[in-house]
CSV table of C-alpha atoms in Angstrom, one decimal:
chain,number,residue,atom,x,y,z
A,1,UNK,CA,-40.3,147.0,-91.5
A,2,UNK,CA,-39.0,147.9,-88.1
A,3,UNK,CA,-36.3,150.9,-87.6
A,4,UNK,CA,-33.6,148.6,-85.9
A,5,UNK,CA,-32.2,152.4,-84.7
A,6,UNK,CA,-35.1,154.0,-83.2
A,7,UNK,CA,-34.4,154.7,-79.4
A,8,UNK,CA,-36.8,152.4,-77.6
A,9,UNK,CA,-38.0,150.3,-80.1
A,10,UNK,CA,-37.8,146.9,-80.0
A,11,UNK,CA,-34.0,146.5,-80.9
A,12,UNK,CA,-33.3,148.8,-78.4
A,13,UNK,CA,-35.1,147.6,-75.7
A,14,UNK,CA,-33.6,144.3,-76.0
A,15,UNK,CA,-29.7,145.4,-76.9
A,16,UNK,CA,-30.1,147.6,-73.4
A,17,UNK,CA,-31.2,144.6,-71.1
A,18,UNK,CA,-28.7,142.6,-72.5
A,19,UNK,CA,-26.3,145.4,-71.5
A,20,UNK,CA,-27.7,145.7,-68.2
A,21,UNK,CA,-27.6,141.8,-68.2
A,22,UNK,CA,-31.2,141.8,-67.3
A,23,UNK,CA,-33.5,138.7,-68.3
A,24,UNK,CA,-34.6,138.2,-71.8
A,25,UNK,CA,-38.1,139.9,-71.7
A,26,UNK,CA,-39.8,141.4,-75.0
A,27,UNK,CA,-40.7,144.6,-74.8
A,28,UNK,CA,-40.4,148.4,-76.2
A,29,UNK,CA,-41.6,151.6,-75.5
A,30,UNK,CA,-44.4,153.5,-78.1
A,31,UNK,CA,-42.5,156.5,-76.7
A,32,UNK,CA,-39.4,158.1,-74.7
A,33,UNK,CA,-38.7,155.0,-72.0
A,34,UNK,CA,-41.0,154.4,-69.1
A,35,UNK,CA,-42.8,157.7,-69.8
A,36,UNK,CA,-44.6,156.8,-72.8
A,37,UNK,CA,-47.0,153.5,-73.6
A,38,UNK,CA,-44.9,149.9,-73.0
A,39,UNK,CA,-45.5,147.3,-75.0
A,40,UNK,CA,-45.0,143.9,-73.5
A,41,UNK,CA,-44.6,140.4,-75.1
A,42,UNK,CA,-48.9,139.6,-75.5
A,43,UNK,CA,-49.1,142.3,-77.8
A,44,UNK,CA,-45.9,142.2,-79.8
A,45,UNK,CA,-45.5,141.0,-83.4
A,46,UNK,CA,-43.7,138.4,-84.6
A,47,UNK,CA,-41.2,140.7,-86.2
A,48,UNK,CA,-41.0,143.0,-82.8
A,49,UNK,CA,-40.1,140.0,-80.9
A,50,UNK,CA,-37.9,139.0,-83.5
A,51,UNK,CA,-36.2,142.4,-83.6
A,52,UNK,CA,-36.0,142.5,-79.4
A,53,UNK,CA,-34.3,138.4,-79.9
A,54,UNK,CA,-31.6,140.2,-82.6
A,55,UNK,CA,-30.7,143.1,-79.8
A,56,UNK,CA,-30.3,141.0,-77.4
A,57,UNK,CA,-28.4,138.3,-79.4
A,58,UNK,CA,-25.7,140.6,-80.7
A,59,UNK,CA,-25.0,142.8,-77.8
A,60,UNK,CA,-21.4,141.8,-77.0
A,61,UNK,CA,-20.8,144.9,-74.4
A,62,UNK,CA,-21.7,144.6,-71.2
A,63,UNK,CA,-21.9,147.4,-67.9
A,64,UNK,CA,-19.3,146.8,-65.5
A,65,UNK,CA,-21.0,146.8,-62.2
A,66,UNK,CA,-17.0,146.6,-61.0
């Protein structure tokens, strides 16, 4: 079972590019963001990629690049 709140996992990777409106890309970080091991999509489980889908799904707040 994935931590749905642990900072860079796989939830929070893809609730932060659908914040950032960036493109739907699974991925998380072992570690602290870009300074630990990244995980892409080829090496993901099911229930990672499922867990990166749900972040991204139910962010409804999005930055203001105004």
């Amino acid at each position: 079972m994935i931590d749905e709140r642990r900072h860079d996992g796989p939830y929070d990777r893809g609730s932060a590019d659908a914040y950032y409106r960036r493109r739907f890309e699974p991925h998380y970080f072992k570690g602290a963001t870009y300074s630990s091991e990244k995980v892409d999509r080829v090496d993901m489980t099911s229930e990672e990629i499922d867990q990166y889908t749900k972040g991204y799904e139910e962010q409804t707040d999005f930055k203001d690049w105004g």
